[in-house]
Amino acid sequence: MGCAHDLAIMGYDVTVFEALPDVGGMLRYGIPEYRLPRGVIDREAAIIERLGATFKTGTALTAEYNFRALREEGFEAFFISIGAMRGRDLNIPGSDKDGVVKAVDYLLNLNRGYQVNLGDRVVVIGGGSVALDAARTAVREFYNPMEEIEMTAEAVVAQPAMDAARGALRSGASEVHVISLESLEEMPASRTIQGKEELREALEEGVKLHPAWGPRAILGGERVEGVEFVNCTRVFDENGRFNPEFDESNTMTLETDSVVLA
Ligand SMILES: Cc1cc2nc3c(=O)[nH]c(=O)nc-3n(C[C@H](O)[C@H](O)[C@H](O)COP(=O)(O)OP(=O)(O)OC[C@H]3O[C@@H](n4cnc5c(N)ncnc54)[C@H](O)[C@@H]3O)c2cc1C
């Protein structure tokens, strides 16, 4: 959309091909609505259309409908920005059990209007923005459907107050844990002002943080029943490289109905 915006201003005749039903990519289908109201994306899209760009939604480029086909339609240059929509895997025993989902898949499904039942207790593995989005969305799924809230830009400014109010409404029956390899100070979410704010809001909403733990195994039968963690004593070595060390004698097990990999 950024490229279409700039090219349209420069006077080019621009068409955006989008596979999904609406434009915005991860902004619309990944980032939760409480953080980015869809009206903001709609307004941006409307501005780009007013500048002269055309959106062809629900139109994926494929092996058949390819650049050759587009050239035949008269297009002369292509800017490819198909994103990175695949979620992260975790290579530990049990990660193929039912109830283990990727955060991006979870958010994409919810944002496309599909039901995703994570159960009452959720473990989110990861310490970045996506982990917090998944955790805070899971909390919201339990206590208050998003559609009940009018999503405006003003609502975002008032978000912490609204979150606290909604947190108070929470039944208390559900648990959402976020587990990160890094200490609280090292967590990716702690490295930006926005991330710090999200951490604070997540805690206010009842998300439980467990820094400095690494997942060792996902437990259960066919379906996940728990996760075993081992204490992480160091994430980065003296050269600043990712090189975690663990204290194998210090372990923790969390019972859970589902695991979200972020
Ligand atoms: C949960 C989450 C939270 C995030 N939070 C933040 C944040 O707080 N701040 C921040 O700056 N960034 C954040 N990001 C990252 C941000 O969303 C991305 O950096 C940004 O969306 C990347 O834009 P993009 O256009 O490159 O790709 P995308 O947004 O992934 O868009 C790619 C588009 O291409 C379409 N497409 C793919 N294949 C085809 C095809 N064959 N034919 C036609 N269309 C196709 C897709 O449907 C999609 O609409 C977050 C991401 C996620 C997932």
Tab-separated table of C-alpha atoms and ligand atoms in Angstrom:
chain	number	residue	atom	x	y	z
A	1	MET	CA	0.000	0.000	0.000
A	2	GLY	CA	2.923	2.297	0.721
A	3	CYS	CA	4.370	1.631	-2.703
A	4	ALA	CA	0.996	2.142	-4.412
A	5	HIS	CA	0.586	5.436	-2.523
A	6	ASP	CA	3.982	6.797	-3.608
A	7	LEU	CA	3.736	5.610	-7.214
A	8	ALA	CA	0.240	7.082	-7.546
A	9	ILE	CA	1.562	10.444	-6.312
A	10	MET	CA	4.350	10.188	-8.906
A	11	GLY	CA	1.682	9.813	-11.578
A	12	TYR	CA	1.873	6.099	-12.345
A	13	ASP	CA	-1.210	4.053	-13.151
A	14	VAL	CA	-1.155	1.590	-10.235
A	15	THR	CA	-3.099	-1.623	-9.608
A	16	VAL	CA	-2.698	-3.591	-6.353
A	17	PHE	CA	-3.464	-7.317	-6.540
A	18	GLU	CA	-4.457	-8.707	-3.136
A	19	ALA	CA	-5.216	-12.387	-2.494
A	20	LEU	CA	-7.334	-11.762	0.607
A	21	PRO	CA	-10.829	-10.207	0.616
A	22	ASP	CA	-9.517	-6.837	1.799
A	23	VAL	CA	-6.305	-4.800	1.598
A	24	GLY	CA	-3.919	-4.179	4.515
A	25	GLY	CA	-2.050	-7.480	4.843
A	26	MET	CA	-0.854	-8.178	8.378
A	27	LEU	CA	-2.083	-4.763	9.510
A	28	ARG	CA	-5.655	-5.957	8.907
A	29	TYR	CA	-5.350	-9.712	9.324
A	30	GLY	CA	-2.499	-10.094	11.844
A	31	ILE	CA	-2.368	-7.155	14.268
A	32	PRO	CA	-5.369	-7.322	16.650
A	33	GLU	CA	-8.149	-4.800	16.166
A	34	TYR	CA	-7.776	-3.368	19.682
A	35	ARG	CA	-4.304	-2.128	18.622
A	36	LEU	CA	-5.119	-1.030	15.112
A	37	PRO	CA	-8.751	-0.167	14.391
A	38	ARG	CA	-9.720	-1.308	10.917
A	39	GLY	CA	-11.222	2.122	10.225
A	40	VAL	CA	-7.659	3.525	10.158
A	41	ILE	CA	-6.661	1.047	7.441
A	42	ASP	CA	-9.890	1.742	5.533
A	43	ARG	CA	-9.160	5.477	5.596
A	44	GLU	CA	-5.586	4.917	4.352
A	45	ALA	CA	-6.882	2.648	1.579
A	46	ALA	CA	-9.475	5.252	0.579
A	47	ILE	CA	-6.747	7.929	0.314
A	48	ILE	CA	-4.665	5.654	-1.927
A	49	GLU	CA	-7.695	4.971	-4.126
A	50	ARG	CA	-8.431	8.710	-4.346
A	51	LEU	CA	-4.854	9.192	-5.570
A	52	GLY	CA	-5.790	6.944	-8.495
A	53	ALA	CA	-4.687	3.430	-7.489
A	54	THR	CA	-7.005	0.465	-8.095
A	55	PHE	CA	-7.328	-2.409	-5.603
A	56	LYS	CA	-8.121	-5.839	-7.006
A	57	THR	CA	-8.911	-7.822	-3.863
A	58	GLY	CA	-9.535	-11.550	-3.769
A	59	THR	CA	-7.131	-11.810	-6.699
A	60	ALA	CA	-4.048	-13.935	-6.017
A	61	LEU	CA	-1.128	-14.146	-8.385
A	62	THR	CA	-0.556	-17.846	-9.022
A	63	ALA	CA	1.478	-20.135	-11.264
A	64	GLU	CA	-1.270	-19.668	-13.880
A	65	TYR	CA	-2.270	-16.034	-13.278
A	66	ASN	CA	1.340	-14.879	-13.412
A	67	PHE	CA	3.490	-11.978	-14.634
A	68	ARG	CA	3.180	-13.161	-18.237
A	69	ALA	CA	-0.609	-12.960	-17.938
A	70	LEU	CA	-0.325	-9.493	-16.398
A	71	ARG	CA	2.027	-8.342	-19.184
A	72	GLU	CA	-0.554	-9.494	-21.699
A	73	GLU	CA	-3.066	-7.307	-19.829
A	74	GLY	CA	-0.715	-4.359	-20.394
A	75	PHE	CA	1.173	-4.097	-17.086
A	76	GLU	CA	4.800	-3.047	-17.566
A	77	ALA	CA	6.464	-3.161	-14.121
A	78	PHE	CA	5.906	-5.157	-10.933
A	79	PHE	CA	6.577	-4.484	-7.269
A	80	ILE	CA	6.317	-7.691	-5.235
A	81	SER	CA	5.381	-7.326	-1.556
A	82	ILE	CA	3.759	-10.603	-0.561
A	83	GLY	CA	4.888	-10.441	3.072
A	84	ALA	CA	6.069	-13.229	5.345
A	85	MET	CA	2.862	-14.816	6.563
A	86	ARG	CA	4.185	-18.171	7.779
A	87	GLY	CA	4.392	-18.680	11.538
A	88	ARG	CA	7.323	-19.864	13.593
A	89	ASP	CA	7.977	-23.562	14.339
A	90	LEU	CA	9.424	-25.019	17.547
A	91	ASN	CA	11.632	-28.070	17.246
A	92	ILE	CA	11.061	-29.810	20.599
A	93	PRO	CA	9.376	-33.127	21.502
A	94	GLY	CA	5.580	-32.903	21.361
A	95	SER	CA	5.369	-29.819	19.150
A	96	ASP	CA	3.178	-31.748	16.673
A	97	LYS	CA	0.433	-32.417	19.252
A	98	ASP	CA	-3.128	-31.184	18.797
A	99	GLY	CA	-3.529	-27.853	20.522
A	100	VAL	CA	-0.151	-26.441	19.427
A	101	VAL	CA	-0.757	-23.501	17.084
A	102	LYS	CA	1.356	-20.788	15.513
A	103	ALA	CA	0.569	-17.283	16.748
A	104	VAL	CA	0.317	-15.858	13.244
A	105	ASP	CA	-2.115	-18.622	12.175
A	106	TYR	CA	-4.171	-18.046	15.332
A	107	LEU	CA	-4.407	-14.286	14.726
A	108	LEU	CA	-4.998	-14.657	10.978
A	109	ASN	CA	-7.872	-17.054	11.609
A	110	LEU	CA	-9.496	-14.866	14.265
A	111	ASN	CA	-9.105	-11.730	12.179
A	112	ARG	CA	-10.720	-13.490	9.227
A	113	GLY	CA	-13.708	-14.277	11.417
A	114	TYR	CA	-13.046	-17.957	12.118
A	115	GLN	CA	-13.549	-19.472	15.579
A	116	VAL	CA	-10.382	-20.723	17.298
A	117	ASN	CA	-10.949	-22.514	20.593
A	118	LEU	CA	-7.794	-22.484	22.703
A	119	GLY	CA	-9.478	-23.798	25.877
A	120	ASP	CA	-9.289	-22.152	29.313
A	121	ARG	CA	-5.532	-22.238	29.863
A	122	VAL	CA	-3.121	-20.970	27.226
A	123	VAL	CA	0.677	-20.938	27.114
A	124	VAL	CA	2.251	-18.504	24.643
A	125	ILE	CA	5.923	-19.155	23.905
A	126	GLY	CA	7.813	-16.040	22.775
A	127	GLY	CA	8.732	-12.640	24.088
A	128	GLY	CA	7.984	-10.274	21.221
A	129	SER	CA	5.099	-8.235	19.921
A	130	VAL	CA	3.426	-11.197	18.216
A	131	ALA	CA	3.518	-13.186	21.494
A	132	LEU	CA	1.836	-10.333	23.349
A	133	ASP	CA	-0.750	-9.864	20.586
A	134	ALA	CA	-1.596	-13.581	20.766
A	135	ALA	CA	-1.724	-13.583	24.585
A	136	ARG	CA	-3.825	-10.434	24.880
A	137	THR	CA	-6.161	-11.653	22.131
A	138	ALA	CA	-6.579	-14.945	23.995
A	139	VAL	CA	-7.524	-13.033	27.173
A	140	ARG	CA	-10.052	-10.990	25.212
A	141	GLU	CA	-11.530	-14.051	23.550
A	142	PHE	CA	-12.350	-15.375	26.992
A	143	TYR	CA	-13.929	-12.409	28.651
A	144	ASN	CA	-15.391	-10.060	26.094
A	145	PRO	CA	-15.919	-10.391	22.335
A	146	MET	CA	-14.183	-7.612	20.394
A	147	GLU	CA	-17.254	-6.804	18.342
A	148	GLU	CA	-18.957	-5.371	21.428
A	149	ILE	CA	-16.509	-2.500	21.421
A	150	GLU	CA	-16.729	0.411	19.074
A	151	MET	CA	-13.305	0.569	17.498
A	152	THR	CA	-12.375	4.136	16.806
A	153	ALA	CA	-9.102	6.014	16.960
A	154	GLU	CA	-10.293	7.572	20.246
A	155	ALA	CA	-10.817	4.096	21.665
A	156	VAL	CA	-7.168	3.302	21.067
A	157	VAL	CA	-6.023	6.393	22.927
A	158	ALA	CA	-8.219	5.318	25.846
A	159	GLN	CA	-7.123	1.705	25.521
A	160	PRO	CA	-5.363	1.245	28.894
A	161	ALA	CA	-8.422	2.477	30.785
A	162	MET	CA	-10.678	0.298	28.686
A	163	ASP	CA	-8.376	-2.660	29.143
A	164	ALA	CA	-8.393	-2.217	32.914
A	165	ALA	CA	-12.185	-1.978	32.946
A	166	ARG	CA	-12.513	-5.018	30.759
A	167	GLY	CA	-9.899	-6.844	32.809
A	168	ALA	CA	-12.066	-6.297	35.878
A	169	LEU	CA	-14.904	-7.984	34.032
A	170	ARG	CA	-12.804	-11.020	33.445
A	171	SER	CA	-14.215	-14.191	34.873
A	172	GLY	CA	-10.919	-15.364	36.341
A	173	ALA	CA	-11.501	-18.852	34.966
A	174	SER	CA	-8.914	-18.499	32.223
A	175	GLU	CA	-5.133	-18.306	32.408
A	176	VAL	CA	-2.821	-16.937	29.755
A	177	HIS	CA	0.914	-17.357	30.304
A	178	VAL	CA	3.678	-15.771	28.188
A	179	ILE	CA	7.029	-17.519	28.462
A	180	SER	CA	10.195	-15.992	27.072
A	181	LEU	CA	13.754	-17.227	26.914
A	182	GLU	CA	14.990	-13.723	27.661
A	183	SER	CA	14.915	-11.935	30.998
A	184	LEU	CA	12.344	-9.154	31.361
A	185	GLU	CA	14.954	-6.532	30.383
A	186	GLU	CA	16.117	-8.515	27.333
A	187	MET	CA	12.664	-9.453	26.007
A	188	PRO	CA	12.134	-8.093	22.483
A	189	ALA	CA	8.952	-6.441	23.736
A	190	SER	CA	10.999	-4.523	26.348
A	191	ARG	CA	13.233	-2.920	23.748
A	192	THR	CA	10.796	-0.322	22.454
A	193	ILE	CA	8.526	2.217	24.115
A	194	GLN	CA	5.551	0.634	22.330
A	195	GLY	CA	6.597	-2.834	23.518
A	196	LYS	CA	6.981	-1.668	27.131
A	197	GLU	CA	3.506	-0.165	26.988
A	198	GLU	CA	2.119	-3.427	25.602
A	199	LEU	CA	3.823	-5.391	28.372
A	200	ARG	CA	2.286	-3.124	30.995
A	201	GLU	CA	-1.158	-3.449	29.442
A	202	ALA	CA	-0.820	-7.232	29.127
A	203	LEU	CA	0.013	-7.469	32.844
A	204	GLU	CA	-2.963	-5.244	33.691
A	205	GLU	CA	-5.174	-7.559	31.682
A	206	GLY	CA	-4.047	-10.555	33.695
A	207	VAL	CA	-1.483	-12.121	31.361
A	208	LYS	CA	1.163	-13.924	33.454
A	209	LEU	CA	4.758	-13.350	32.341
A	210	HIS	CA	7.519	-15.928	32.898
A	211	PRO	CA	10.862	-14.541	31.679
A	212	ALA	CA	14.051	-16.668	31.468
A	213	TRP	CA	12.466	-20.046	30.712
A	214	GLY	CA	13.011	-22.214	27.634
A	215	PRO	CA	10.542	-24.894	26.493
A	216	ARG	CA	11.991	-28.422	26.761
A	217	ALA	CA	8.998	-30.612	25.841
A	218	ILE	CA	5.295	-30.375	25.137
A	219	LEU	CA	3.526	-32.949	27.284
A	220	GLY	CA	0.325	-34.951	26.863
A	221	GLY	CA	-1.189	-37.670	24.715
A	222	GLU	CA	-2.537	-36.858	21.284
A	223	ARG	CA	-3.487	-33.429	22.649
A	224	VAL	CA	-1.288	-31.039	24.602
A	225	GLU	CA	-1.691	-31.182	28.386
A	226	GLY	CA	1.319	-29.199	29.563
A	227	VAL	CA	4.728	-27.771	28.774
A	228	GLU	CA	7.984	-28.474	30.558
A	229	PHE	CA	10.398	-25.544	30.789
A	230	VAL	CA	14.017	-25.304	31.840
A	231	ASN	CA	15.546	-22.189	33.387
A	232	CYS	CA	17.524	-20.080	30.920
A	233	THR	CA	20.585	-18.580	32.595
A	234	ARG	CA	21.889	-16.702	29.554
A	235	VAL	CA	20.471	-15.882	26.127
A	236	PHE	CA	23.349	-13.971	24.511
A	237	ASP	CA	27.078	-14.687	24.827
A	238	GLU	CA	29.791	-12.132	25.511
A	239	ASN	CA	29.861	-11.214	21.785
A	240	GLY	CA	26.141	-10.501	21.829
A	241	ARG	CA	25.338	-13.618	19.780
A	242	PHE	CA	22.206	-15.697	20.450
A	243	ASN	CA	23.717	-18.606	22.383
A	244	PRO	CA	21.411	-19.653	25.252
A	245	GLU	CA	22.555	-21.617	28.289
A	246	PHE	CA	20.267	-23.521	30.648
A	247	ASP	CA	20.281	-24.787	34.225
A	248	GLU	CA	18.977	-28.303	33.585
A	249	SER	CA	18.354	-28.851	37.320
A	250	ASN	CA	15.829	-25.988	37.454
A	251	THR	CA	12.626	-26.924	35.632
A	252	MET	CA	8.983	-25.826	35.669
A	253	THR	CA	5.850	-27.447	34.237
A	254	LEU	CA	2.719	-25.529	33.263
A	255	GLU	CA	-0.525	-27.399	32.632
A	256	THR	CA	-2.345	-26.014	29.622
A	257	ASP	CA	-5.056	-26.662	27.046
A	258	SER	CA	-3.108	-25.117	24.194
A	259	VAL	CA	0.277	-23.743	23.226
A	260	VAL	CA	0.752	-20.733	20.954
A	261	LEU	CA	4.144	-20.447	19.246
A	262	ALA	CA	5.156	-16.832	18.657
B	1	LIG	C1	0.766	-10.117	15.156
B	1	LIG	C2	1.636	-9.083	14.493
B	1	LIG	C3	1.893	-7.901	15.155
B	1	LIG	C4	2.692	-6.923	14.559
B	1	LIG	N1	2.879	-5.759	15.234
B	1	LIG	C5	3.593	-4.772	14.644
B	1	LIG	C6	3.771	-3.518	15.289
B	1	LIG	O1	3.286	-3.316	16.385
B	1	LIG	N2	4.496	-2.569	14.664
B	1	LIG	C7	5.039	-2.782	13.425
B	1	LIG	O2	5.674	-1.882	12.878
B	1	LIG	N3	4.889	-3.956	12.764
B	1	LIG	C8	4.182	-4.954	13.355
B	1	LIG	N4	4.018	-6.141	12.713
B	1	LIG	C9	4.679	-6.335	11.436
B	1	LIG	C10	3.886	-5.716	10.280
B	1	LIG	O3	2.558	-6.196	10.295
B	1	LIG	C11	4.583	-6.094	8.982
B	1	LIG	O4	5.902	-5.616	9.037
B	1	LIG	C12	3.909	-5.509	7.760
B	1	LIG	O5	2.555	-5.879	7.723
B	1	LIG	C13	4.636	-6.014	6.519
B	1	LIG	O6	4.003	-5.483	5.394
B	1	LIG	P1	4.107	-6.190	3.981
B	1	LIG	O7	3.278	-5.414	3.043
B	1	LIG	O8	5.535	-6.401	3.659
B	1	LIG	O9	3.513	-7.673	4.189
B	1	LIG	P2	2.074	-8.154	4.661
B	1	LIG	O10	1.442	-7.211	5.610
B	1	LIG	O11	2.241	-9.584	5.080
B	1	LIG	O12	1.209	-8.120	3.334
B	1	LIG	C14	1.438	-9.013	2.261
B	1	LIG	C15	0.173	-9.080	1.447
B	1	LIG	O13	0.430	-9.812	0.246
B	1	LIG	C16	-0.699	-10.639	0.003
B	1	LIG	N5	-0.276	-11.763	-0.854
B	1	LIG	C17	0.544	-12.776	-0.510
B	1	LIG	N6	0.689	-13.608	-1.556
B	1	LIG	C18	-0.055	-13.096	-2.570
B	1	LIG	C19	-0.324	-13.492	-3.920
B	1	LIG	N7	0.222	-14.607	-4.445
B	1	LIG	N8	-1.145	-12.746	-4.680
B	1	LIG	C20	-1.699	-11.613	-4.172
B	1	LIG	N9	-1.500	-11.192	-2.918
B	1	LIG	C21	-0.680	-11.914	-2.127
B	1	LIG	C22	-1.148	-11.079	1.377
B	1	LIG	O14	-2.479	-11.549	1.352
B	1	LIG	C23	-0.974	-9.799	2.170
B	1	LIG	O15	-2.115	-8.997	2.144
B	1	LIG	C24	3.253	-7.146	13.271
B	1	LIG	C25	3.000	-8.351	12.604
B	1	LIG	C26	2.197	-9.311	13.195
B	1	LIG	C27	1.930	-10.603	12.471
